[in-house]
Structures are given as C-alpha cells and as structure tokens.
Short mmCIF file of C-alpha atoms and ligand atoms in Angstrom, two decimals:
data_model
loop_
_atom_site.label_atom_id
_atom_site.label_comp_id
_atom_site.label_asym_id
_atom_site.label_seq_id
_atom_site.Cartn_x
_atom_site.Cartn_y
_atom_site.Cartn_z
CA MET I 8 30.24 -16.50 2.21
CA ALA I 9 31.34 -13.24 0.58
CA SER I 10 31.04 -14.93 -2.80
CA HIS I 11 27.26 -15.30 -2.36
CA LEU I 12 24.97 -13.02 -4.24
CA ALA I 13 24.54 -9.65 -2.53
CA LEU I 14 21.10 -8.50 -1.37
CA GLY I 15 20.67 -5.69 -3.91
CA PRO I 16 21.55 -7.72 -7.02
CA ALA I 17 19.46 -10.64 -5.71
CA ARG I 18 16.46 -8.35 -5.46
CA GLU I 19 17.14 -7.07 -8.98
CA GLN I 20 17.11 -10.67 -10.25
CA VAL I 21 13.62 -11.05 -8.75
CA LEU I 22 12.25 -7.75 -10.01
CA GLU I 23 13.51 -8.37 -13.55
CA ARG I 24 11.16 -11.34 -13.69
CA ALA I 25 8.13 -9.81 -11.97
CA ARG I 26 6.08 -8.16 -14.70
CA ARG I 27 2.66 -6.59 -14.24
CA LEU I 28 -0.24 -8.98 -14.56
CA PRO I 29 -3.00 -8.27 -17.11
CA ALA I 30 -5.66 -5.72 -16.15
CA GLU I 31 -9.24 -6.49 -15.19
CA THR I 32 -12.26 -4.31 -14.46
CA VAL I 33 -12.97 -3.85 -10.76
CA ARG I 34 -15.93 -2.13 -9.11
CA LEU I 35 -14.70 0.99 -7.36
CA ALA I 36 -16.24 -0.13 -4.07
CA GLU I 37 -14.05 -3.25 -4.22
CA ALA I 38 -10.87 -1.55 -5.41
CA ARG I 39 -9.25 -0.68 -2.08
CA GLY I 40 -5.72 -2.08 -1.97
CA ARG I 41 -5.69 -2.76 -5.72
CA THR I 42 -3.26 -1.10 -8.11
CA LEU I 43 -4.51 1.11 -10.91
CA ALA I 44 -3.48 -0.30 -14.32
CA GLY I 45 -3.79 2.95 -16.31
CA ASP I 46 -3.96 6.69 -15.69
CA VAL I 47 -7.45 8.02 -14.93
CA PHE I 48 -8.41 11.43 -16.37
CA ALA I 49 -11.20 13.78 -15.34
CA ARG I 50 -14.00 13.84 -17.90
CA HIS I 51 -15.32 17.13 -16.51
CA HIS I 52 -14.28 19.99 -14.25
CA LEU I 53 -14.30 19.44 -10.52
CA PRO I 54 -16.31 21.03 -9.07
CA PRO I 55 -18.46 20.74 -12.21
CA PHE I 56 -20.13 24.15 -11.67
CA ASP I 57 -19.55 27.39 -9.71
CA ASN I 58 -20.97 26.73 -6.26
CA SER I 59 -21.22 28.22 -2.83
CA ALA I 60 -18.53 27.58 -0.18
CA MET I 61 -20.96 28.62 2.58
CA ASP I 62 -24.58 28.56 3.65
CA GLY I 63 -25.89 32.06 2.96
CA PHE I 64 -27.07 34.18 0.06
CA ALA I 65 -25.92 34.45 -3.56
CA LEU I 66 -25.77 37.95 -4.94
CA ARG I 67 -24.18 40.31 -7.48
CA SER I 68 -21.02 41.90 -6.05
CA ALA I 69 -21.74 45.10 -7.96
CA ASP I 70 -24.90 45.54 -5.84
CA THR I 71 -22.80 45.83 -2.67
CA ALA I 72 -20.84 48.91 -3.87
CA GLY I 73 -20.66 51.45 -1.04
CA ALA I 74 -22.29 49.18 1.56
CA THR I 75 -21.21 49.87 5.16
CA ALA I 76 -22.47 48.87 8.61
CA SER I 77 -24.11 52.28 9.02
CA ASN I 78 -25.40 52.36 5.46
CA PRO I 79 -26.22 48.77 4.44
CA VAL I 80 -27.54 47.81 1.02
CA VAL I 81 -30.99 46.21 1.11
CA LEU I 82 -31.60 43.50 -1.51
CA THR I 83 -34.81 41.68 -2.41
CA LEU I 84 -34.96 37.95 -1.72
CA ALA I 85 -35.63 36.02 -4.94
CA GLY I 86 -35.55 32.22 -4.88
CA GLU I 87 -33.31 29.63 -3.40
CA SER I 88 -30.49 27.46 -4.72
CA ARG I 89 -30.13 24.20 -2.86
CA ALA I 90 -27.54 21.45 -3.32
CA GLY I 91 -29.07 19.29 -6.04
CA THR I 92 -31.89 21.78 -6.79
CA PRO I 93 -30.34 24.90 -8.29
CA GLU I 94 -32.26 28.14 -8.77
CA ARG I 95 -32.89 28.22 -12.54
CA ARG I 96 -33.90 31.88 -12.77
CA ALA I 97 -31.10 34.41 -13.31
CA LEU I 98 -30.59 36.96 -10.55
CA GLU I 99 -31.61 40.50 -11.53
CA ALA I 100 -29.88 43.63 -10.22
CA GLY I 101 -30.97 44.26 -6.61
CA GLU I 102 -31.90 40.64 -6.00
CA ILE I 103 -30.38 38.06 -3.68
CA ALA I 104 -31.11 34.30 -3.41
CA LYS I 105 -30.77 31.86 -0.55
CA ILE I 106 -28.01 29.34 -1.17
CA SER I 107 -26.66 26.24 0.60
CA THR I 108 -23.07 25.02 0.68
CA GLY I 109 -22.30 23.19 -2.57
CA ALA I 110 -25.39 24.55 -4.39
CA ALA I 111 -24.90 25.99 -7.90
CA LEU I 112 -24.66 29.77 -8.09
CA PRO I 113 -27.68 31.20 -9.97
CA ASP I 114 -26.79 32.98 -13.24
CA GLY I 115 -26.01 36.61 -12.59
CA ALA I 116 -24.70 35.95 -9.04
CA ASP I 117 -20.93 36.13 -8.55
CA CYS I 118 -20.42 36.04 -4.78
CA VAL I 119 -21.87 34.70 -1.53
CA LEU I 120 -22.78 36.43 1.72
CA ARG I 121 -22.48 34.15 4.74
CA VAL I 122 -25.75 33.57 6.60
CA GLU I 123 -24.23 34.87 9.87
CA ASP I 124 -23.30 38.18 8.15
CA ALA I 125 -26.75 38.80 6.69
CA GLY I 126 -29.15 41.30 8.21
CA ARG I 127 -32.82 40.30 7.88
CA PRO I 128 -35.05 43.39 8.28
CA ASP I 129 -38.00 41.27 7.14
CA GLU I 130 -38.87 37.99 5.35
CA ALA I 131 -38.51 39.52 1.89
CA HIS I 132 -35.21 41.41 2.26
CA VAL I 133 -31.56 40.95 3.17
CA GLU I 134 -29.19 43.67 4.36
CA VAL I 135 -25.55 43.63 3.31
CA ALA I 136 -23.28 45.70 5.57
CA TYR I 137 -20.02 45.58 3.58
CA GLU I 138 -18.71 45.38 0.02
CA LEU I 139 -18.20 41.91 -1.41
CA ALA I 140 -15.61 41.17 -4.11
CA PRO I 141 -16.50 38.98 -7.11
CA GLY I 142 -15.81 35.33 -6.24
CA HIS I 143 -16.17 35.85 -2.49
CA ASP I 144 -17.02 32.45 -0.90
CA VAL I 145 -17.50 30.91 -4.33
CA ARG I 146 -15.82 27.64 -5.38
CA PRO I 147 -15.36 28.11 -9.13
CA ALA I 148 -15.87 25.24 -11.60
CA GLY I 149 -12.56 23.44 -12.23
CA ASP I 150 -10.98 25.00 -9.15
CA ASP I 151 -9.99 21.52 -7.88
CA VAL I 152 -9.46 19.57 -11.13
CA ARG I 153 -9.67 20.71 -14.76
CA ALA I 154 -11.42 18.52 -17.35
CA GLY I 155 -8.81 16.28 -18.99
CA GLU I 156 -6.40 16.43 -16.06
CA ARG I 157 -4.92 13.16 -14.74
CA VAL I 158 -6.46 12.53 -11.33
CA VAL I 159 -4.82 9.22 -10.33
CA ALA I 160 -1.74 7.79 -12.02
CA ALA I 161 -1.18 4.21 -13.20
CA GLY I 162 0.57 2.22 -10.48
CA ALA I 163 -1.12 4.02 -7.60
CA VAL I 164 -2.37 1.79 -4.84
CA ILE I 165 -6.03 2.64 -4.35
CA GLY I 166 -6.81 3.83 -0.84
CA ALA I 167 -9.72 5.79 0.57
CA GLY I 168 -8.45 9.10 -0.86
CA GLU I 169 -8.00 7.68 -4.36
CA ILE I 170 -11.47 6.12 -4.13
CA ALA I 171 -12.92 9.56 -3.32
CA MET I 172 -11.11 11.09 -6.30
CA LEU I 173 -12.14 8.35 -8.73
CA ALA I 174 -15.75 8.47 -7.54
CA SER I 175 -15.77 12.27 -7.95
CA VAL I 176 -14.92 12.00 -11.62
CA GLY I 177 -17.66 9.41 -12.07
CA SER I 178 -15.63 6.17 -12.26
CA GLY I 179 -17.93 3.36 -11.13
CA THR I 180 -15.30 0.82 -12.14
CA VAL I 181 -11.54 0.99 -12.58
CA GLU I 182 -8.96 -1.05 -14.46
CA CYS I 183 -6.60 -2.80 -12.06
CA ALA I 184 -3.88 -5.36 -12.56
CA ARG I 185 -5.13 -8.78 -11.59
CA ARG I 186 -4.24 -9.70 -8.00
CA PRO I 187 -1.28 -12.08 -7.88
CA ARG I 188 -2.38 -15.62 -6.95
CA VAL I 189 -0.11 -17.07 -4.33
CA ALA I 190 0.39 -20.64 -3.10
CA ILE I 191 2.20 -21.35 0.16
CA VAL I 192 3.86 -24.62 1.14
CA THR I 193 5.52 -24.96 4.53
CA THR I 194 7.63 -27.99 5.35
CA GLY I 195 8.94 -29.49 8.55
CA ASP I 196 8.43 -32.67 10.57
CA GLU I 197 8.41 -30.69 13.79
CA LEU I 198 5.40 -28.53 12.88
CA VAL I 199 2.05 -28.66 14.66
CA GLU I 200 -0.88 -26.46 13.75
CA PRO I 201 -1.48 -23.74 16.39
CA GLY I 202 -4.30 -24.90 18.65
CA GLY I 203 -2.96 -28.44 18.74
CA THR I 204 -0.77 -30.11 21.38
CA LEU I 205 3.01 -30.24 21.26
CA GLU I 206 5.02 -33.39 21.86
CA HIS I 207 8.62 -33.01 22.94
CA GLY I 208 10.66 -31.71 20.00
CA GLN I 209 7.67 -30.21 18.20
CA ILE I 210 6.90 -26.53 17.65
CA PHE I 211 3.86 -24.68 16.41
CA ASP I 212 3.87 -23.72 12.74
CA SER I 213 4.08 -19.95 12.98
CA ASN I 214 5.16 -19.34 9.40
CA SER I 215 1.95 -20.44 7.70
CA ALA I 216 -0.23 -17.90 9.48
CA MET I 217 2.47 -15.21 9.22
CA LEU I 218 2.93 -15.74 5.49
CA VAL I 219 -0.82 -15.66 4.88
CA ALA I 220 -0.93 -12.31 6.68
CA LEU I 221 2.03 -10.99 4.67
CA VAL I 222 0.57 -12.18 1.36
CA GLU I 223 -2.80 -10.59 2.12
CA ALA I 224 -1.18 -7.34 3.22
CA CYS I 225 0.46 -7.15 -0.21
CA GLY I 226 -2.97 -7.23 -1.84
CA ALA I 227 -2.36 -10.71 -3.24
CA GLU I 228 -4.81 -13.61 -3.24
CA LEU I 229 -3.98 -16.78 -1.36
CA VAL I 230 -4.98 -19.74 -3.51
CA SER I 231 -3.54 -22.62 -1.51
CA LEU I 232 -1.84 -23.34 1.78
CA ASP I 233 -0.29 -26.72 2.46
CA THR I 234 2.02 -28.07 5.12
CA ALA I 235 4.24 -31.02 4.29
CA VAL I 236 4.94 -32.41 7.75
CA ALA I 237 7.38 -35.12 6.82
CA ASP I 238 10.95 -34.17 6.11
CA GLU I 239 11.21 -36.61 3.27
CA GLN I 240 11.54 -36.01 -0.40
CA THR I 241 8.16 -37.45 -1.37
CA PRO I 242 5.74 -35.35 0.74
CA ALA I 243 7.61 -32.15 -0.13
CA GLU I 244 7.59 -33.10 -3.81
CA ARG I 245 3.90 -33.94 -3.71
CA ALA I 246 2.96 -30.72 -1.93
CA ILE I 247 5.06 -28.57 -4.27
CA ALA I 248 3.78 -30.26 -7.42
CA ALA I 249 0.18 -29.82 -6.25
CA ALA I 250 0.75 -26.15 -5.35
CA LEU I 251 2.36 -25.46 -8.74
CA ALA I 252 -0.43 -27.20 -10.65
CA GLY I 253 -2.94 -24.96 -8.86
CA ASP I 254 -6.66 -25.34 -9.10
CA GLY I 255 -7.25 -24.74 -12.79
CA ALA I 256 -4.35 -22.36 -13.31
CA PRO I 257 -0.85 -22.32 -11.83
CA PRO I 258 -0.23 -19.66 -9.19
CA ASP I 259 1.71 -16.52 -10.08
CA VAL I 260 3.88 -17.04 -7.03
CA LEU I 261 4.79 -20.06 -4.93
CA ILE I 262 6.27 -19.48 -1.50
CA ALA I 263 7.91 -22.59 -0.09
CA CYS I 264 9.06 -22.12 3.45
CA GLY I 265 11.59 -24.23 5.36
CA GLY I 266 13.77 -27.06 4.14
CA VAL I 267 15.81 -24.89 1.79
CA SER I 268 19.09 -25.09 3.70
CA VAL I 269 22.01 -27.47 3.41
CA GLY I 270 20.73 -30.04 5.96
CA GLU I 271 20.24 -33.69 5.13
CA HIS I 272 16.46 -33.24 5.56
CA ASP I 273 16.13 -30.14 3.43
CA HIS I 274 14.18 -31.49 0.49
CA VAL I 275 12.65 -28.40 -0.98
CA LYS I 276 15.31 -27.62 -3.62
CA PRO I 277 15.25 -31.09 -5.16
CA ALA I 278 11.45 -31.09 -4.99
CA LEU I 279 11.38 -27.77 -6.86
CA ALA I 280 13.84 -29.05 -9.46
CA ALA I 281 11.68 -32.16 -9.92
CA ALA I 282 8.66 -29.91 -10.51
CA GLY I 283 10.47 -28.07 -13.31
CA VAL I 284 11.48 -24.94 -11.42
CA GLY I 285 14.73 -23.42 -12.70
CA GLU I 286 16.97 -21.98 -10.02
CA ILE I 287 17.90 -18.31 -10.43
CA PHE I 288 19.74 -18.00 -7.15
CA TRP I 289 20.27 -19.78 -3.86
CA GLN I 290 21.97 -18.23 -0.85
CA VAL I 291 22.20 -14.49 -0.42
CA ALA I 292 24.84 -12.60 1.54
CA MET I 293 22.37 -11.46 4.18
CA ARG I 294 21.47 -12.23 7.80
CA PRO I 295 18.88 -13.36 8.56
CA GLY I 296 17.88 -15.12 5.38
CA HIS I 297 21.10 -16.56 4.02
CA PRO I 298 19.63 -19.78 2.47
CA THR I 299 16.98 -17.92 0.42
CA TYR I 300 16.19 -19.53 -2.93
CA PHE I 301 14.57 -17.98 -5.99
CA GLY I 302 13.54 -19.74 -9.17
CA VAL I 303 11.04 -19.63 -12.01
CA ARG I 304 8.79 -22.31 -13.41
CA GLU I 305 8.36 -21.19 -17.01
CA ALA I 306 4.90 -21.04 -18.52
CA ALA I 307 3.67 -24.14 -20.29
CA GLY I 308 1.23 -23.74 -23.18
CA GLY I 309 -0.24 -20.31 -22.52
CA GLU I 310 -0.11 -20.63 -18.73
CA ASN I 311 1.57 -18.15 -16.41
CA ALA I 312 5.14 -18.46 -15.33
CA THR I 313 5.39 -18.98 -11.58
CA LEU I 314 7.93 -17.10 -9.48
CA VAL I 315 9.13 -19.42 -6.73
CA PHE I 316 10.58 -18.27 -3.44
CA GLY I 317 12.20 -20.74 -1.08
CA LEU I 318 12.33 -18.94 2.23
CA PRO I 319 14.26 -20.24 5.22
CA GLY I 320 12.12 -21.75 7.97
CA ASN I 321 13.31 -19.58 10.82
CA PRO I 322 10.31 -17.27 11.30
CA VAL I 323 12.51 -14.18 11.46
CA SER I 324 14.34 -15.20 8.29
CA ALA I 325 11.04 -15.93 6.56
CA TYR I 326 9.68 -12.54 7.63
CA ALA I 327 12.78 -10.63 6.51
CA THR I 328 13.20 -12.44 3.20
CA PHE I 329 9.49 -12.14 2.40
CA HIS I 330 9.88 -8.36 2.78
CA MET I 331 13.13 -8.24 0.81
CA PHE I 332 12.10 -10.41 -2.16
CA ALA I 333 8.51 -11.68 -2.21
CA ALA I 334 6.78 -8.41 -1.27
CA PRO I 335 8.50 -6.34 -4.01
CA ALA I 336 7.66 -9.09 -6.52
CA LEU I 337 4.00 -9.17 -5.48
CA ARG I 338 3.78 -5.39 -5.73
CA ALA I 339 5.44 -5.48 -9.17
CA LEU I 340 3.02 -8.18 -10.39
CA ALA I 341 0.16 -5.99 -9.18
CA GLY I 342 1.65 -3.12 -11.20
CA GLY I 343 2.53 -0.90 -8.25
CA GLU I 344 5.55 0.77 -6.74
CA ARG I 345 7.96 -2.12 -6.27
CA LEU I 346 10.28 -1.08 -3.53
CA PRO I 347 9.04 -0.27 -0.05
CA ARG I 348 9.11 3.26 1.28
CA THR I 349 12.44 3.94 2.90
CA VAL I 350 13.21 6.50 5.58
CA THR I 351 16.53 7.47 7.10
CA ALA I 352 16.69 7.04 10.86
CA ARG I 353 19.41 7.28 13.49
CA LEU I 354 20.38 4.03 15.14
CA ALA I 355 19.35 4.02 18.82
CA GLU I 356 22.25 1.83 19.92
CA PRO I 357 25.67 0.87 18.57
CA LEU I 358 25.92 -2.14 16.29
CA ARG I 359 28.80 -4.48 15.45
CA LYS I 360 28.68 -7.16 12.82
CA PRO I 361 31.12 -9.16 10.73
CA PRO I 362 31.67 -7.96 7.16
CA GLY I 363 30.52 -9.92 4.12
CA HIS I 364 26.75 -9.96 4.57
CA ALA I 365 24.02 -7.36 4.86
CA GLN I 366 22.07 -7.38 8.10
CA VAL I 367 18.33 -6.85 8.34
CA LEU I 368 17.45 -5.34 11.69
CA ARG I 369 13.85 -5.38 12.94
CA CYS I 370 13.18 -1.87 14.24
CA ARG I 371 10.69 0.33 15.95
CA LEU I 372 10.74 3.95 14.86
CA SER I 373 10.22 6.88 17.17
CA ASP I 374 10.72 10.63 17.18
CA ASP I 375 14.37 11.45 17.98
CA GLY I 376 13.36 14.77 19.56
CA HIS I 377 15.25 16.76 16.89
CA GLY I 378 12.84 16.44 14.00
CA GLY I 379 14.21 13.08 12.88
CA LEU I 380 13.58 9.39 13.48
CA LEU I 381 15.23 6.95 15.83
CA ALA I 382 15.45 3.24 14.91
CA ALA I 383 15.62 0.92 17.90
CA PRO I 384 15.90 -2.87 17.57
CA THR I 385 12.56 -4.41 18.58
CA SER I 386 14.30 -6.83 20.91
CA GLY I 387 17.78 -7.31 22.31
CA ASN I 388 17.85 -10.70 20.64
CA GLN I 389 18.06 -10.12 16.91
CA ARG I 390 19.10 -13.69 16.09
CA SER I 391 17.16 -15.48 13.40
CA HIS I 392 15.16 -17.71 15.76
CA ALA I 393 14.04 -14.80 18.00
CA ILE I 394 10.35 -14.49 17.20
CA SER I 395 10.07 -11.81 19.90
CA SER I 396 11.91 -9.48 17.51
CA LEU I 397 8.91 -9.60 15.15
CA VAL I 398 6.53 -7.95 17.59
CA GLY I 399 5.93 -4.24 17.01
CA VAL I 400 8.12 -3.91 13.92
CA HIS I 401 7.79 -0.63 12.00
CA GLY I 402 10.57 -1.24 9.55
CA LEU I 403 13.64 -3.19 8.55
CA ALA I 404 16.97 -1.37 8.80
CA LEU I 405 19.37 -2.52 6.12
CA ILE I 406 22.97 -2.55 7.29
CA PRO I 407 25.20 -2.91 4.21
CA ALA I 408 27.56 -5.89 3.88
CA GLU I 409 30.78 -3.89 4.19
CA VAL I 410 29.77 -2.12 7.42
CA THR I 411 31.18 -3.63 10.62
CA ASP I 412 30.76 -0.91 13.23
CA LEU I 413 28.03 1.63 13.70
CA ALA I 414 27.91 4.12 16.55
CA ALA I 415 24.65 5.03 18.25
CA GLY I 416 23.18 7.87 16.19
CA ALA I 417 24.57 6.63 12.88
CA PRO I 418 22.11 7.07 9.99
CA VAL I 419 20.57 3.87 8.60
CA ALA I 420 18.07 3.23 5.80
CA VAL I 421 14.86 1.70 7.12
CA GLU I 422 12.41 0.03 4.76
CA LEU I 423 8.91 0.47 6.16
CA THR I 424 6.93 -2.71 6.57
CA ARG I 425 3.20 -2.69 5.95
CA ALA I 426 2.40 -5.89 7.80
P1 AMP W 525 14.56 -25.04 8.09
O1 AMP W 525 14.61 -23.84 7.20
O2 AMP W 525 13.55 -26.04 7.69
O3 AMP W 525 15.94 -25.63 8.23
O4 AMP W 525 14.13 -24.54 9.52
C1 AMP W 525 14.91 -23.63 10.25
C2 AMP W 525 14.31 -23.40 11.60
O5 AMP W 525 13.02 -22.85 11.45
C3 AMP W 525 14.12 -24.65 12.40
O6 AMP W 525 14.40 -24.33 13.76
C4 AMP W 525 12.67 -24.99 12.22
O7 AMP W 525 12.15 -25.74 13.30
C5 AMP W 525 12.04 -23.64 12.12
N1 AMP W 525 10.84 -23.66 11.29
C6 AMP W 525 10.74 -24.22 10.08
N2 AMP W 525 9.49 -24.07 9.59
C7 AMP W 525 8.78 -23.41 10.53
C8 AMP W 525 7.44 -22.98 10.63
N3 AMP W 525 6.57 -23.16 9.64
N4 AMP W 525 7.05 -22.32 11.75
C9 AMP W 525 7.95 -22.12 12.76
N5 AMP W 525 9.23 -22.50 12.71
C10 AMP W 525 9.65 -23.15 11.63
MG1 MG W 526 13.04 -27.97 8.27
#
C-alpha cells in the first residue's frame, strides 16, 4: 500500500501532461467561464476623458475664491454637458454649466458643484457658497486605468467583473483557450438510469450525472456520455474505443468510471490498453480513490493526445478523484490556474486514520468565531460508498499520508470545490 504513488506526485504526473489547448476567438458575451489566452491591455485611458462624479454644475475653481455662505459667488449658467452629449463650448470666467454624472467636463472647467449644494437665485444663475478646489468631484481621465496598462492577465477565468473590464476597454471578442472536449464512459452491470425501476441488486447510475455536472463546472464541453452496462470485456472495449474515436476528432479527455479495480469483472484497464492508451499510473495512496488510473493515448497523425482518467466507481471516490486529478487537468488544458484555491481551516472534530495513504475528507466550512474557518465533515459516514457525504460540500480537506491522529482544532488544508 505504502509503495503506491503518493497523491502529490500523482497529480504532478497529470499536470505535466496537461498543456494549454490552442486559442480561439470568443465573443465577449459568450466568454463567461472561459480562460483568457493572452494578456489584454487598455488601448485608451479609463475613464477616457475627465468627467463629473456627480450631477451638478461644472465650473472654474478659481471663480469660487472667497465664496462663503454669507457672501456667495454668483455665476452665469452657460450650456449643459450630458453623458454622451458633451458641452463643446469652453467655459469662460464667471460661467458655470449644468453637468450630469459621467458627462465630459467642458474645457475651462476643473471642478464640479453638487446639485444639492447649488443656490438658484433665478433660471440664469447659480450661487456657490464655498470655495471649491481644482478636481473636486471630477473623475480624471486615466484615473482607473492608464492606456497601455494590462487590465486582465492571461490565465484569468472570465467572470462578470472581467467581462465588465474587457468591455470597458472596447474588447468585443477575446482570445480564449479552446474548451477541453470531454468524453465520459461509465461501466457496471448493476447500473440503471435514474428514472427507471430497480431490480434487486441494481442501483441507479449516479456517477454519470455527477460527472457531467463536474465537467461542465470546469468549463469543459461534454462531447459524449456512454454507459457500458455489461461487466464484460467487449462492451467496455466497444464503449471506450467509440469514446476515444470521438465524433470527428478524439476528445481531449476521457473519463472512464468504474471497473478500474482489481475485481474479476473490472474490464476497463484492459479495454484502455486495447484502445492504445498507455498507463502512466494506477493506484494512488489515497482514500477514497485508491484504484485511480491515469494514462495517455498519444496523438495519431495530427490529432490531439487524449488524457485518460479511470476513476473508481464508488460515487465518493469518483467525486474526490475527479477533483484531485481531472479538474486540475481540465483547468490546465483551458489555460487557467491549475490547482484549486486552498484555505486553512481548523478541524471541527478529532480524526484518526492509519498511516500510508492521504485521506480526502468532504467538509463544510463555517466561521470558527475567532476570525478563522472551521472544517466539519459533511456526514459522520465518510466511507467511500457514503453518498450522503457529498451533499453540501464546500471543500476537500487533505490529510497527509503520514498523519494518524488529529485533535479537534488542528489546522488542515482544504481545497475549495466549485461544483
Ligand atoms: P467499481 O469501481 O466498478 O468496482 O464500483 C465500485 C462501487 O461503485 C460499486 O459498489 C458499484 O456498484 C458502484 N458504482 C460503480 N459505478 C457506479 C455509478 N455509475 N453510479 C453509482 N455507483 C456506481
Ligand atoms: Mg463495477
């Protein structure tokens, strides 16, 4: 057991082989969840011009010298600058112009008087009851971003905030790594599609739907989903060969789930070998997820290589090993940050485990009341068949192989799950 590949090095073996896919042009409106392939730079200042931070009046600060509540300065109203329709005429000494939030400051003006602070003795004049400094309530050009500055870095996952930034610098399209194409094959004689009826000894196939959700949450594209419901060599071989051939092009990733253990009816490894997949590793010193397999089907004649994950069929093992190996690979193919975000949390209850394998604990995170995080197992039953432990997971706590005893309150690293 201890001689099996450790979790960290196993993950390194995967990441070494997961290189960013070629870039393609994506419309900004469709870029959410995609990964930016190259840095994006501002072509102009942001804001592009000096503009008003408030609804009010644009004026020359020098004209307000000596103004007080008892001795206000009276300025003559001259024009209006609206957002999108700036006042083109320059402001002369003694003049003041109406201005809306975001509208360009007229030439000559250097500050803004808020509408609620303006006295209006009549339609043609505005009273200013205090001195205004240059720049008061003005958002200067380039105050947010300077022309030429990098606004979003290569590798960033595009969310709503990044979309706002990219749109603001005028990017109608962006270059993103192509989405990884993923095929899924689940195997098992006992599996029935949810919605069907169970005979004695059968169970519903929960992994197919779960893996689809996980794949989609990684921003990847599902290209095929097949279930080989006969634990014999031939159906597994057929399903795997078809998934690897793909529809036109081979997938970037194949996830085979179930049948990867040492049982007499575990036909996935030989089926993968028959399809030309070279094994990189099989069996990792981790619980759940010990039988995990990883291999590569090398590219043939200009086609893509396919990374192949053989995940154990226990739903909890499949969930944990997807997060440990397949998710980082999918993120790497998409050109993004490979490893999940990790936080340190204090364990809510003591934990004992044998040495020799890392343990992946499904956890809920909460405030520990002292400015930190508490990681509590999602269910008392953390065994690999306990599907109840998958409900309400915030993250996976990684307990290193050599650890055997942890007291309540001990710090643990928790990898945040995104699905
Ligand atoms: P296997 O990895 O095929 O040896 O399966 C290990 C355990 O996971 C067995 O109890 C299977 O019945 C169960 N299992 C396998 N595939 C699935 C699936 N797609 N959905 C739910 N349970 C599964
Ligand atoms: Mg099976």
